[in-house]
mmCIF file of C-alpha atoms in Angstrom:
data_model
loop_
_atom_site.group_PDB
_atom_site.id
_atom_site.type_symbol
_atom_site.label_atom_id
_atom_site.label_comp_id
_atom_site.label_asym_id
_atom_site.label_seq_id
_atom_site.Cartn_x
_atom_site.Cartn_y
_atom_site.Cartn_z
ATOM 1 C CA UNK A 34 33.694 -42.381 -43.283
ATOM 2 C CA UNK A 35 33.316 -46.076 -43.641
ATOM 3 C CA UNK A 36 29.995 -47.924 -43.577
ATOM 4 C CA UNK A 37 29.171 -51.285 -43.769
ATOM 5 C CA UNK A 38 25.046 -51.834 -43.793
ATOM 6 C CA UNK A 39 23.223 -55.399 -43.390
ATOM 7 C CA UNK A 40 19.657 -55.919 -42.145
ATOM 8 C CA UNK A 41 19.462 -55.986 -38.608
ATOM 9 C CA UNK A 42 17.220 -59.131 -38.639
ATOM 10 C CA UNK A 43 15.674 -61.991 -41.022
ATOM 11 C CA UNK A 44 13.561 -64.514 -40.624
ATOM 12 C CA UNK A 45 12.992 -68.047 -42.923
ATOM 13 C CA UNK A 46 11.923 -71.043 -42.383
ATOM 14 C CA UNK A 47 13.395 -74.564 -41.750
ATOM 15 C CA UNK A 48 14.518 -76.041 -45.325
ATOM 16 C CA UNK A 49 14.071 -72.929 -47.554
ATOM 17 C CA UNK A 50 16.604 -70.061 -49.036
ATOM 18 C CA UNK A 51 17.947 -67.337 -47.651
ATOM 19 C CA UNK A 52 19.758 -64.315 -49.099
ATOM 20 C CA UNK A 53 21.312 -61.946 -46.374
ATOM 21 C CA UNK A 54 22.783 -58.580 -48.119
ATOM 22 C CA UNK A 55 25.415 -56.358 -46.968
ATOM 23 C CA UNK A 56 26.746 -52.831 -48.780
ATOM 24 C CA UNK A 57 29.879 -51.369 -48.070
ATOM 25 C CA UNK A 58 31.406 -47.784 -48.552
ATOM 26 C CA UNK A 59 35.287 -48.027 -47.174
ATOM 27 C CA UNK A 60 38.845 -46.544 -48.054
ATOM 28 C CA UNK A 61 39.772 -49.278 -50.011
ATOM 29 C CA UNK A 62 39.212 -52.760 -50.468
ATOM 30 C CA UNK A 63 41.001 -56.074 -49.790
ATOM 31 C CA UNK A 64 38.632 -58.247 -49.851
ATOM 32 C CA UNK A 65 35.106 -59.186 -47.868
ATOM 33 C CA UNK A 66 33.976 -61.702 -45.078
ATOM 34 C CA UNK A 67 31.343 -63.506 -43.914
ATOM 35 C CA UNK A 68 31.364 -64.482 -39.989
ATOM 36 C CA UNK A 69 28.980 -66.344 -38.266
ATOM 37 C CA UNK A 70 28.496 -66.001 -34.929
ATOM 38 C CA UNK A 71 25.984 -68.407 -32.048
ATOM 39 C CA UNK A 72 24.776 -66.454 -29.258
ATOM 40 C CA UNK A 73 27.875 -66.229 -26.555
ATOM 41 C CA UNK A 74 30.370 -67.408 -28.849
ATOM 42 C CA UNK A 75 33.086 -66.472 -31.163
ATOM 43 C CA UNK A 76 32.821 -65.966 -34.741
ATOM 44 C CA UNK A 77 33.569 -68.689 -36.897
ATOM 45 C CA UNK A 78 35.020 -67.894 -40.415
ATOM 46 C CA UNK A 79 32.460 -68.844 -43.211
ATOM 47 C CA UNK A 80 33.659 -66.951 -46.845
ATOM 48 C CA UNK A 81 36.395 -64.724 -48.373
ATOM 49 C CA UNK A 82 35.794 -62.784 -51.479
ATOM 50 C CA UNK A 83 38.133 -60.672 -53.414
ATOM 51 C CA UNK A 84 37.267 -60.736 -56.902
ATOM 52 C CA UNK A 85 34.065 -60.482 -58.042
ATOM 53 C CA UNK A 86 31.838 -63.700 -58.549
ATOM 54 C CA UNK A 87 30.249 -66.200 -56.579
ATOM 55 C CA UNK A 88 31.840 -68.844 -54.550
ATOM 56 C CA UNK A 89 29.975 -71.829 -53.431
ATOM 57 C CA UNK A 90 31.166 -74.201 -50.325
ATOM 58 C CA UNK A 91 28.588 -76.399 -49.396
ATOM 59 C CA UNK A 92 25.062 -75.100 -48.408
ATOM 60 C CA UNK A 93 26.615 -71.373 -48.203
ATOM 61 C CA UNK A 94 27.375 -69.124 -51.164
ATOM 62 C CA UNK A 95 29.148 -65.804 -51.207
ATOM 63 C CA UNK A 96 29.010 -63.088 -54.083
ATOM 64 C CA UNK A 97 30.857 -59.744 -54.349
ATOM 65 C CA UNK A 98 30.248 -56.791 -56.689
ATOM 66 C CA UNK A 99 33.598 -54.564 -55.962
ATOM 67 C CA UNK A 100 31.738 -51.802 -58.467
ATOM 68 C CA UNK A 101 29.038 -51.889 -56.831
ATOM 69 C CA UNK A 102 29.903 -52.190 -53.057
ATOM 70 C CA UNK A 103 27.882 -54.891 -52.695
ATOM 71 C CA UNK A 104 27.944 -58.830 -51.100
ATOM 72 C CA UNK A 105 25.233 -61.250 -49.771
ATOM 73 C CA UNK A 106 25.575 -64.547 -48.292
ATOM 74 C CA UNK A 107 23.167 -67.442 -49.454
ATOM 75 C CA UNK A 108 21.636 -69.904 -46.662
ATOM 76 C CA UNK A 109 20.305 -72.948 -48.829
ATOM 77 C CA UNK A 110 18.299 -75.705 -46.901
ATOM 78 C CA UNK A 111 17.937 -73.884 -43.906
ATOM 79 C CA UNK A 112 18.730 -75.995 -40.428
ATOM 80 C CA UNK A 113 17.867 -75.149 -37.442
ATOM 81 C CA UNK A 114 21.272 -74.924 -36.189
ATOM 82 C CA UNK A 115 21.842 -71.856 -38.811
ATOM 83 C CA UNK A 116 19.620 -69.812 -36.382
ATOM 84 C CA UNK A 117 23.161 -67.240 -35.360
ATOM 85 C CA UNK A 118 24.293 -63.706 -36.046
ATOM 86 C CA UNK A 119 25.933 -63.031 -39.688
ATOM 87 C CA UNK A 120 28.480 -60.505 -39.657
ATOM 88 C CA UNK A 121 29.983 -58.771 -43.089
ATOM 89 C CA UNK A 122 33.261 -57.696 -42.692
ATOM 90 C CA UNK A 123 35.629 -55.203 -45.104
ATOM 91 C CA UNK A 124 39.368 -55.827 -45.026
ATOM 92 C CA UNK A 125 40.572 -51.886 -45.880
ATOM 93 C CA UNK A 126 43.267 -50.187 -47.477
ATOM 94 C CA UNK A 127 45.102 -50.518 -44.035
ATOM 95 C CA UNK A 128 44.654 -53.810 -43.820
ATOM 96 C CA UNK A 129 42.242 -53.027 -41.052
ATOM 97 C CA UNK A 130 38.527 -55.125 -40.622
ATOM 98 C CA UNK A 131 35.901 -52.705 -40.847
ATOM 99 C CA UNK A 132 32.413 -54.852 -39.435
ATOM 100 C CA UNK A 133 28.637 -54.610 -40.152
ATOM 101 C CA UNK A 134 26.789 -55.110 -37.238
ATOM 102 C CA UNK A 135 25.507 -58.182 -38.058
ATOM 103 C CA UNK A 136 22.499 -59.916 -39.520
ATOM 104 C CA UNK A 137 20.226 -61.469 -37.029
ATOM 105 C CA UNK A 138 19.187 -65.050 -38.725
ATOM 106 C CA UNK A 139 16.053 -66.785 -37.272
ATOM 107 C CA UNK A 140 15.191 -70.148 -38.447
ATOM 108 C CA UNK A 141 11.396 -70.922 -37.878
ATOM 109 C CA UNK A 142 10.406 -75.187 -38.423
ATOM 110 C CA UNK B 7 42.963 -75.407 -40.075
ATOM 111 C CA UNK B 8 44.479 -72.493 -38.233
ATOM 112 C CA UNK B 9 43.472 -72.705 -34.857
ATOM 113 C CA UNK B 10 42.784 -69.726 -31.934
ATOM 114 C CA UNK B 11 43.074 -70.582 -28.254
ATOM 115 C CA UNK B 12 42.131 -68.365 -25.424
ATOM 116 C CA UNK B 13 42.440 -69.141 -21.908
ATOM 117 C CA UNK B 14 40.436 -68.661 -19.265
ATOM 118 C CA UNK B 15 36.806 -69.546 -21.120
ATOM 119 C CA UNK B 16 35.258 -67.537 -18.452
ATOM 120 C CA UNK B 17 36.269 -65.617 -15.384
ATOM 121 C CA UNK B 18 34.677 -64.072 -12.229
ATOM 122 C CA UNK B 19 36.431 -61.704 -10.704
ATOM 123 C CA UNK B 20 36.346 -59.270 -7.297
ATOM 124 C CA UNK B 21 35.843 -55.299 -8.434
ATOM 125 C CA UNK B 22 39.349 -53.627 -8.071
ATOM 126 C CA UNK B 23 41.427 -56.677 -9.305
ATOM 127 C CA UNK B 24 43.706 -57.842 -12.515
ATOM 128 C CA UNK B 25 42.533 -60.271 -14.708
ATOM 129 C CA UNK B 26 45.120 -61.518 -17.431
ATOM 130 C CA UNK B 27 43.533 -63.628 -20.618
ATOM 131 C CA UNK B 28 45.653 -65.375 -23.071
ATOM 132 C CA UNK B 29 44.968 -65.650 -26.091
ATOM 133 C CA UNK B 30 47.347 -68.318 -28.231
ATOM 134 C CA UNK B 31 47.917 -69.225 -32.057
ATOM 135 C CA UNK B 32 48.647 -73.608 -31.730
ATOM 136 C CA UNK B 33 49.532 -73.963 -35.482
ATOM 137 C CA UNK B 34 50.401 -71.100 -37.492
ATOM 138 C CA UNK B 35 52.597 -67.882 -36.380
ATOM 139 C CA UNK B 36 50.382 -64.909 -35.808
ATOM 140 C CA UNK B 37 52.356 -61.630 -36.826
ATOM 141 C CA UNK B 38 49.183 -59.395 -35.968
ATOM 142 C CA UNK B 39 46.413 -60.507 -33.334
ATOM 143 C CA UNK B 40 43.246 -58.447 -32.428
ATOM 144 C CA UNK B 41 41.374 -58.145 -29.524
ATOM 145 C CA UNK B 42 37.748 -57.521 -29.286
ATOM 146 C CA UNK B 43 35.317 -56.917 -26.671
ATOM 147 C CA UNK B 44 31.280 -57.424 -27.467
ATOM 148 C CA UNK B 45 28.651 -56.557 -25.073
ATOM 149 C CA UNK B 46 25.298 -58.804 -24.994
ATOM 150 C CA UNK B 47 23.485 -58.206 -28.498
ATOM 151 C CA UNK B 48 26.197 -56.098 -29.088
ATOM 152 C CA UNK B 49 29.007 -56.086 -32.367
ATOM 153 C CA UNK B 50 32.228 -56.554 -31.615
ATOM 154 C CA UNK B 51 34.145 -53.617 -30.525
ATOM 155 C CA UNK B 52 38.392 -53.683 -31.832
ATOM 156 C CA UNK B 53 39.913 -52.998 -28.826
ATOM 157 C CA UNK B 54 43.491 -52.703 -30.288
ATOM 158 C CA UNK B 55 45.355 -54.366 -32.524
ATOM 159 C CA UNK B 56 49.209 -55.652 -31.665
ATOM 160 C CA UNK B 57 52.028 -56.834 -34.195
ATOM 161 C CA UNK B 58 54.547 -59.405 -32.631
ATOM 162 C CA UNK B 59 57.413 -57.530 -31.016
ATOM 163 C CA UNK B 60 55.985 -53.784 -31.391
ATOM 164 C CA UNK B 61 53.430 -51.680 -28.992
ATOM 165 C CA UNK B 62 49.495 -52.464 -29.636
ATOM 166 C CA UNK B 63 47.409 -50.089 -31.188
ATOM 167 C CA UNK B 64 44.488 -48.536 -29.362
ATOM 168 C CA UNK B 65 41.598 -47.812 -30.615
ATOM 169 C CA UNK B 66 39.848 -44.717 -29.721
ATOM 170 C CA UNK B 67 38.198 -44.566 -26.042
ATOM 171 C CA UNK B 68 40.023 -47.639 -25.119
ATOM 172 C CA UNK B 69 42.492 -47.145 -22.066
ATOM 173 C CA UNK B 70 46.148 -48.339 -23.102
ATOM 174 C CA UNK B 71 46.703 -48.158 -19.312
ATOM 175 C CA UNK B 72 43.486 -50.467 -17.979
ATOM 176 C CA UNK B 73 43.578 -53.042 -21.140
ATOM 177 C CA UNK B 74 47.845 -53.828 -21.254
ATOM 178 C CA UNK B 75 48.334 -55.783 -24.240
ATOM 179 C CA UNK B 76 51.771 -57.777 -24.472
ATOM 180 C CA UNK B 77 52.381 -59.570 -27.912
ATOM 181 C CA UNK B 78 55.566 -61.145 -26.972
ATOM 182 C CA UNK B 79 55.854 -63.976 -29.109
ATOM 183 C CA UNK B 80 54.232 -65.273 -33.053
ATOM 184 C CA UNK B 81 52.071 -67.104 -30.672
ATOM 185 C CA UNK B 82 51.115 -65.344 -27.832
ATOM 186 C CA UNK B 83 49.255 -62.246 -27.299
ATOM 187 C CA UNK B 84 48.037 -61.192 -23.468
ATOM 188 C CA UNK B 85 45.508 -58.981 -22.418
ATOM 189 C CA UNK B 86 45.322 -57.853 -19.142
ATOM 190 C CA UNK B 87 42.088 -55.787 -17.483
ATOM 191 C CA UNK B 88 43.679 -53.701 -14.939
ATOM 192 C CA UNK B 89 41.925 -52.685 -11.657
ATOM 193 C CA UNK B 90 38.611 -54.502 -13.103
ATOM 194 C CA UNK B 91 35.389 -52.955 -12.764
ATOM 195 C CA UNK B 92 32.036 -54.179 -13.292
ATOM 196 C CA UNK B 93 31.401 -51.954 -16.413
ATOM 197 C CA UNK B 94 34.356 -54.391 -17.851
ATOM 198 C CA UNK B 95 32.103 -57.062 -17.648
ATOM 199 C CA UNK B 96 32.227 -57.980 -21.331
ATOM 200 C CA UNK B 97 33.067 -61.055 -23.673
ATOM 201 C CA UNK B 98 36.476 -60.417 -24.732
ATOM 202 C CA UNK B 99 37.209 -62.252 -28.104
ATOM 203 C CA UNK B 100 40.888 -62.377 -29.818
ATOM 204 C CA UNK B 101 41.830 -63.258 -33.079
ATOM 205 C CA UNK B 102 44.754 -63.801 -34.841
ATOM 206 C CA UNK B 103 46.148 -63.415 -38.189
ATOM 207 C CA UNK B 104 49.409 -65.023 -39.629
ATOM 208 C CA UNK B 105 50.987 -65.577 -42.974
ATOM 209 C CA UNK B 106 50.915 -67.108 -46.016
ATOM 210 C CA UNK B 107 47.856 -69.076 -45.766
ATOM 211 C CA UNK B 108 47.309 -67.930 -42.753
ATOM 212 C CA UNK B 109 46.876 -64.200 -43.938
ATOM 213 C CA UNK B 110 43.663 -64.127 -45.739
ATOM 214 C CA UNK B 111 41.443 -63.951 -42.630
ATOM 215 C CA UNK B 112 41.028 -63.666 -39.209
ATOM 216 C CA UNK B 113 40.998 -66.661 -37.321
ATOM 217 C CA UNK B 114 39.178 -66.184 -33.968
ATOM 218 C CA UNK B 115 39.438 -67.751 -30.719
ATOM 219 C CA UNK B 116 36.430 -68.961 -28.652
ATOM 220 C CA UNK B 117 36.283 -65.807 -26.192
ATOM 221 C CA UNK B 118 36.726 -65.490 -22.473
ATOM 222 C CA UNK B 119 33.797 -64.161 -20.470
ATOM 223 C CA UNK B 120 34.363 -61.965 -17.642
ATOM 224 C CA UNK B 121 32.054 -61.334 -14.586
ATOM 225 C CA UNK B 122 33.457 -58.293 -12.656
ATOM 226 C CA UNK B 123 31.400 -58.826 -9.119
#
């Protein structure tokens, strides 16, 4: 079956780092997202990887292993507002998005 | 960007009636658009997934005949709860994905919330 895994919760604090960490078993791959999403809204669109590296937009990075199933999103100087759900998502062979169930972010001051 | 739009934002509804959400692609042509339904703390749940011109695609446990999807146009996908109950109270969520640029990702709209009463 396909699986997507991501910590159900993390906590940092205002100004600091944060890594969040998502593995993925799926029938095929065509590239992985990062959503975020605020409480009672949509998600908003944040990375796309396809190859493996790291991509860096602003205060948010994105890295994908394709060997080893394996992406995280970096958080760097943490804002309050970055308190949200972040969801990993797997485009499949079928072109299909397979989602994690999201990583609860909690920004303490 | 490519941007989403969904219409209503929110809805309250009487048990037993139709409630038709809209969900809209205002500057790119959106050959496939998803609908999703999250419940509170919740992921989001693919309804079904509809290619312009062709039937949707249900996923399994969701009721073709209670959620009629109608992806008439490169812009314009409908969903319509049918016979609403309040179990369907939900935030339904569409997104839409196009070409060319446009095909890399989903690009999602801001959701319609739906109070069944």
């Amino acid at each position: 079956g396909q699986n997507i895994d991501q910590p159900t919760e993390m906590t940092a604090t205002e100004g600091a780092i944060v890594q969040i960490n998502c593995t993925y078993q799926t029938s095929g791959f065509n590239g992985l997202f990062w959503y975020q999403q605020h409480a009672g809204e949509a998600p908003t669109f944040l990375s796309y990887n396809v190859l493996d590296g790291l991509e860096e937009k602003g205060r948010f990075s994105s890295f994908l292993s394709r060997s080893k199933g394996y992406s995280y999103l970096l958080l760097k100087e943490l804002q309050m507002k970055d308190s949200a759900s972040y969801l990993c998502a797997v485009l499949d062979s079928n072109y299909q998005l397979i989602w994690g169930a999201g990583t609860k972010l909690i920004i303490k001051p | 960007g490519a941007v989403v739009s969904q219409h209503p934002s929110w809805v309250i509804c009487k048990s037993g009636t139709s409630v038709k959400i809209e969900c809209r692609s205002l500057d790119f042509q959106a050959t496939t658009m998803f609908w999703y339904r999250q419940f509170p703390k919740q992921s989001l749940m693919l309804m079904a997934t509809s290619n312009e011109g062709s039937k949707a695609t249900y996923e399994q446990g969701v009721e073709k005949d209670k959620f009629l999807i109608n992806h008439a146009s490169l812009t314009l996908s409908t969903l319509t709860v049918t016979s609403a109950h309040p179990e369907d109270s939900s935030f339904y969520i569409c997104s839409a994905r196009g070409t060319g640029r446009e095909s890399d990702t989903q690009y999602f709209g801001p959701g319609t919330r739906l109070t069944v009463l």
